[in-house]
Short mmCIF file of C-alpha atoms in Angstrom, two decimals:
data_model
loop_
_atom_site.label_atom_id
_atom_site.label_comp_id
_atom_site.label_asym_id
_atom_site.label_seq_id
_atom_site.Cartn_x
_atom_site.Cartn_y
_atom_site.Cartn_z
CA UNK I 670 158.71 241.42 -30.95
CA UNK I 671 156.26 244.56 -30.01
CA UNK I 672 153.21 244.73 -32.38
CA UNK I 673 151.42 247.75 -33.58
CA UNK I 674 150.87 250.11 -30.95
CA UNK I 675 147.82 253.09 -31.32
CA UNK I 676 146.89 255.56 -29.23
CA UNK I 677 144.57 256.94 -28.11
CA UNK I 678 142.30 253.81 -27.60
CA UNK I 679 139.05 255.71 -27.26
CA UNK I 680 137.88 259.06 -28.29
CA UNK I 681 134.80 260.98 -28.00
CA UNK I 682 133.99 264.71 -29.69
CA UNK I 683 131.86 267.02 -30.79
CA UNK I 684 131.13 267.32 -34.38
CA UNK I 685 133.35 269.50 -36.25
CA UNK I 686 135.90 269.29 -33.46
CA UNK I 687 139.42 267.80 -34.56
CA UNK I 688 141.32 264.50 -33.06
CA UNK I 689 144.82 262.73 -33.81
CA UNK I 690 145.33 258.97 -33.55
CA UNK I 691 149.32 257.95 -33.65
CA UNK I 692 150.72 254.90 -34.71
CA UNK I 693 153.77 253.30 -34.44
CA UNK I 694 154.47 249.93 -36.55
CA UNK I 695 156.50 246.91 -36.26
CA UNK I 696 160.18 248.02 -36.01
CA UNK I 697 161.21 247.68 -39.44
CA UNK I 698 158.29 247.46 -41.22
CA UNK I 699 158.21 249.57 -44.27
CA UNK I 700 154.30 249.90 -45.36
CA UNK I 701 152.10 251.17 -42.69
CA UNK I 702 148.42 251.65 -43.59
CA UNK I 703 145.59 253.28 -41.90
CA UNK I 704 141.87 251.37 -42.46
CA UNK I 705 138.33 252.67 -40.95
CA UNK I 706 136.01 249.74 -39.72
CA UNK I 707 132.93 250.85 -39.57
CA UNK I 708 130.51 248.86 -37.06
CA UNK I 709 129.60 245.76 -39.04
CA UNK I 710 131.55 246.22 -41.87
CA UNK I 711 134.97 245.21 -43.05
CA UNK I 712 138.01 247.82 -42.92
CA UNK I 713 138.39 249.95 -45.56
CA UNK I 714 142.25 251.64 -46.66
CA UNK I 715 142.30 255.70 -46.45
CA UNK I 716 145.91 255.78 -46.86
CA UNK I 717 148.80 253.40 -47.74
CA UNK I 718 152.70 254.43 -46.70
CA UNK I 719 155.97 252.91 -48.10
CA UNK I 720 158.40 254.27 -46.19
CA UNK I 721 157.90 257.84 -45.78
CA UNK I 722 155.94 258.27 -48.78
CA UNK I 723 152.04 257.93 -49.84
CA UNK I 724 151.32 255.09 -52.13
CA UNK I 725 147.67 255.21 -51.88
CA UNK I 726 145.19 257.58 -50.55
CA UNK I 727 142.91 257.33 -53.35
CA UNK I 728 139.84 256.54 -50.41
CA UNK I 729 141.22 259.39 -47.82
CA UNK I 730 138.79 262.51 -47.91
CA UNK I 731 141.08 265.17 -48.24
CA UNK I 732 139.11 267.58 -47.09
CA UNK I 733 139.39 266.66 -43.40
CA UNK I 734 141.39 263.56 -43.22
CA UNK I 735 145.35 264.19 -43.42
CA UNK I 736 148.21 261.87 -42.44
CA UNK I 737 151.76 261.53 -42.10
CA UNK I 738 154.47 259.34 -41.66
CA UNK I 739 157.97 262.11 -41.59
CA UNK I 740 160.64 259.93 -40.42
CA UNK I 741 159.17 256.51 -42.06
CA UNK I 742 158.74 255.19 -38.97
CA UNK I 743 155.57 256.33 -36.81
CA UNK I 744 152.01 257.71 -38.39
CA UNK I 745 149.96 260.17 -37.52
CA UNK I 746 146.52 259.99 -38.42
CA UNK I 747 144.24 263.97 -38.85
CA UNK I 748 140.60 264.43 -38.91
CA UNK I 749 139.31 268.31 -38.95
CA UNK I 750 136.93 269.01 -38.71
CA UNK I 751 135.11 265.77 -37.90
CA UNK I 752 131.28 264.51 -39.07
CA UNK I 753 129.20 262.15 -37.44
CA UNK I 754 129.88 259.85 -39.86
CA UNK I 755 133.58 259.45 -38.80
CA UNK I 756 132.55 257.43 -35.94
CA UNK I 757 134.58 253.95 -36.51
CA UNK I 758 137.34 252.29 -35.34
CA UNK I 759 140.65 253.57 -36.93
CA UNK I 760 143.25 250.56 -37.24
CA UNK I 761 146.64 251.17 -37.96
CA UNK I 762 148.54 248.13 -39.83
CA UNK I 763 152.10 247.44 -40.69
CA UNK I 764 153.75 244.69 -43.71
CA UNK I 765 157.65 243.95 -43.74
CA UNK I 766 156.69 243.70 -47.56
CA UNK I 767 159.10 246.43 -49.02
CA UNK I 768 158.61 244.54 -52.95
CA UNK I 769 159.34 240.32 -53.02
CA UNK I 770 157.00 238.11 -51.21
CA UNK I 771 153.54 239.85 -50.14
CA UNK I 772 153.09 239.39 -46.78
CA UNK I 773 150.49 239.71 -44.35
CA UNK I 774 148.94 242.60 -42.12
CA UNK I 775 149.75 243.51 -38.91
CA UNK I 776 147.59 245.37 -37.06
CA UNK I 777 146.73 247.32 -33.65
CA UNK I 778 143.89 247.65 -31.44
CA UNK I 779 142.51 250.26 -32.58
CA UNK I 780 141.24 253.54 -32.00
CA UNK I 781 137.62 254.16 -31.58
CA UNK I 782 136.03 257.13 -32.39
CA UNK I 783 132.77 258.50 -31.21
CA UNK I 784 131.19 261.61 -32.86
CA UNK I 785 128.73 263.39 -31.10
CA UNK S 469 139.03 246.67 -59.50
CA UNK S 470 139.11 244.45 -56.87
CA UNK S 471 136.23 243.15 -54.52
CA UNK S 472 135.87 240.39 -51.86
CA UNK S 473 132.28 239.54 -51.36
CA UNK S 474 131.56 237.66 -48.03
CA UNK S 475 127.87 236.61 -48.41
CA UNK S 476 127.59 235.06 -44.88
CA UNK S 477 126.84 237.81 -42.47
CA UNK S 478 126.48 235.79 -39.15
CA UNK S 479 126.65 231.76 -38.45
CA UNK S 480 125.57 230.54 -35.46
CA UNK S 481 126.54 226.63 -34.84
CA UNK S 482 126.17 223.99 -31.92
CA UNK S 483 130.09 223.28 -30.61
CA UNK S 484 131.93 220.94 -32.23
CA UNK S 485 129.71 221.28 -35.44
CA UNK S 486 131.73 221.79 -38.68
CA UNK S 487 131.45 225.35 -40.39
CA UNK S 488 132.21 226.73 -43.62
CA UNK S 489 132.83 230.20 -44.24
CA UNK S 490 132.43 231.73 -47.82
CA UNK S 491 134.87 234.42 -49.59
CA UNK S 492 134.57 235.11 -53.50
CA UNK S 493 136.46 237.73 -54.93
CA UNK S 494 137.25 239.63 -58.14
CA UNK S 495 140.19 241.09 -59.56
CA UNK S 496 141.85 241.74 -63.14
CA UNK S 497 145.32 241.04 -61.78
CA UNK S 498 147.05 237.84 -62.92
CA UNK S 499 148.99 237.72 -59.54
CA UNK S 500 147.33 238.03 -56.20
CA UNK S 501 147.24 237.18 -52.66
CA UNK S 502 144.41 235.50 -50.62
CA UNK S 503 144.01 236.09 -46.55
CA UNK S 504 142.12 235.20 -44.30
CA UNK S 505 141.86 237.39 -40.80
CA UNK S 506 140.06 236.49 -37.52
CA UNK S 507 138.76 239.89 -35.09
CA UNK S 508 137.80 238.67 -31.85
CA UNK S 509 135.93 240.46 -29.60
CA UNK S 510 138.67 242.00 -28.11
CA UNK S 511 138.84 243.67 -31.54
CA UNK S 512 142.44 243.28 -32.51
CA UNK S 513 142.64 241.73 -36.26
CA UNK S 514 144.85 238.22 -36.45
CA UNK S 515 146.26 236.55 -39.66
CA UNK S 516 144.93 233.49 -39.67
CA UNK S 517 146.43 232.36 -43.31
CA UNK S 518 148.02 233.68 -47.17
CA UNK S 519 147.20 231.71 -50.22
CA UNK S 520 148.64 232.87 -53.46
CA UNK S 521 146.87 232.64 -56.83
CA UNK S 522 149.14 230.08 -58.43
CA UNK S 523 148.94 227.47 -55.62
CA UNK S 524 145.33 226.17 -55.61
CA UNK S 525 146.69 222.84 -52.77
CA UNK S 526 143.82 223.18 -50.18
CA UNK S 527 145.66 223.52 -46.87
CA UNK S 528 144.68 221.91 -43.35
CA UNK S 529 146.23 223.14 -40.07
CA UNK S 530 145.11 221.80 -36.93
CA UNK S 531 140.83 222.22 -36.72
CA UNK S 532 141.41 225.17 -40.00
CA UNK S 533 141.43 223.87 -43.44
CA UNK S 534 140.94 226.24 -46.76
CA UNK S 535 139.52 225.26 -49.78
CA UNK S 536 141.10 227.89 -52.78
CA UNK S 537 139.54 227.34 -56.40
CA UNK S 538 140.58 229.90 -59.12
CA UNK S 539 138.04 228.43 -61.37
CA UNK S 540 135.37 230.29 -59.27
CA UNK S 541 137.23 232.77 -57.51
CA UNK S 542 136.33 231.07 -54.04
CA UNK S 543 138.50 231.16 -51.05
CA UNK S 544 136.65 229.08 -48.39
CA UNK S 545 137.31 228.62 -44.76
CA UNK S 546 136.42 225.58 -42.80
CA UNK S 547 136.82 225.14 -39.05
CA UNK S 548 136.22 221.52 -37.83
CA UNK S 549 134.56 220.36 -34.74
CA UNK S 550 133.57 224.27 -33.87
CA UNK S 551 134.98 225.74 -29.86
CA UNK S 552 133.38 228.28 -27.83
CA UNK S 553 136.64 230.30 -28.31
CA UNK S 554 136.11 230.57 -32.33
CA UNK S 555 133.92 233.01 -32.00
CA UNK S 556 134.67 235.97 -33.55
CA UNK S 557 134.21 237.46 -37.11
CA UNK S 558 136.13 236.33 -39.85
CA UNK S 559 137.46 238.54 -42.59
CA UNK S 560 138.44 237.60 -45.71
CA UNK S 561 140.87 239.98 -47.61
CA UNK S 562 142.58 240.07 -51.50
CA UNK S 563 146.03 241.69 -51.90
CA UNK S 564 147.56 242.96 -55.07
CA UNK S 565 150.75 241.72 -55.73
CA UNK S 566 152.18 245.07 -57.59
CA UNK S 567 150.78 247.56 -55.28
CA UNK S 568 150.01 245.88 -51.96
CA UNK S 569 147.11 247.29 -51.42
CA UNK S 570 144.35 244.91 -49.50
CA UNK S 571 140.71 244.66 -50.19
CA UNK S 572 139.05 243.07 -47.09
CA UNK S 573 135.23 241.50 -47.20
CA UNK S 574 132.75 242.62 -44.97
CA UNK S 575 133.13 239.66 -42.77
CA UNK S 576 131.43 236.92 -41.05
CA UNK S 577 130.60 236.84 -37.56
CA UNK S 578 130.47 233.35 -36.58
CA UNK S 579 129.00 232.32 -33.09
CA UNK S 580 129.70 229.05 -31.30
CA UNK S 581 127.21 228.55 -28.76
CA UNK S 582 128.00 225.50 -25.98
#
């Protein structure tokens, strides 16, 4: 079975400029999430999918972050313009849970993301 | 709301020492979901185990054994006669059971030194 796969792995840019990390989840997985792991700390959700719709972006700042998720399958993950503080790793995760038993994460490698 | 505090920021141990790694948590939900996730430092996060909050059995698996107590909302994590290749930080996380979301801790970066 193929895991989470995220791409870029590695990204550098200028403050203010804009970047785009894609993810593609387990094949059938329902939920996909996005988390930012800041260095040292533990990751923290910006945006929660079920399918093709948002059921949590209560964290995302929506003033430069955007995502989507069209077909309920692959994720694309928006910052514009970015802030030094966006430098993190951006993991992308994916759950078979689609209601019933709760079920764990899976997750990528990672993008990370260096602001300059 | 919910919150997983790991209090342990980094253990450093002698192989094949036992080590203990603390998770409490908070929530207001009745039903709930306890992880526990290992990051290596190739970076990529790995289940390591799910607890739910109505089964309180402590669980051993190989070297890994958890210790889940309602009573104090503590989730701990023991790893038995410590290897080099434990290394890694440890992340404790707390799912809600209605809306799936997952509150991770900041994690524990353990160290096993030869």
């Amino acid at each position: 079975e193929a895991g989470v796969a995220q791409s870029p792995r590695y990204k550098i840019i200028e403050k203010r400029q804009s970047v785009a990390f894609w993810c593609n989840p387990i094949s059938g997985h329902a939920t996909l999430y996005w988390y930012q792991q800041i260095l040292g700390q533990g990751p923290k959700l910006l945006i929660q999918f079920q399918n093709n719709g948002v059921v949590d972006d209560s964290q995302l700042p929506k003033d430069r972050f955007s995502a989507e998720r069209l077909k309920g399958v692959d994720s694309t993950l928006k910052i514009q313009p970015a802030k030094l503080e966006d430098s993190a790793v951006y993991l992308c995760a994916s759950s078979g849970l689609a209601g019933g038993p709760v079920g764990e994460l899976f997750f990528g490698e990672g993008s990370r993301l260096t602001v300059l | 709301a919910q919150k997983v505090t790991q209090a342990q920021t980094e253990i450093s141990v002698v192989e094949k020492e036992d080590v203990t790694l603390d998770c409490v948590y908070e929530t207001r939900d009745t039903t709930y979901y306890l992880f526990w996730y290992k990051q290596p430092p190739s970076g990529e996060l790995v289940f390591l185990i799910r607890r739910n909050s109505f089964d309180e059995q402590n669980e051993i698996s190989g070297r890994y054994s958890w210790n889940f107590q309602k009573s104090t909302s503590s989730f701990n994590f023991t790893i038995t006669a410590s290897q080099v290749v434990d290394s890694a930080v440890y992340f404790c996380a707390l799912r809600s059971t209605n809306a799936g979301k997952s509150t991770f801790g900041d994690g524990t970066t353990l160290t096993v030194k030869p």
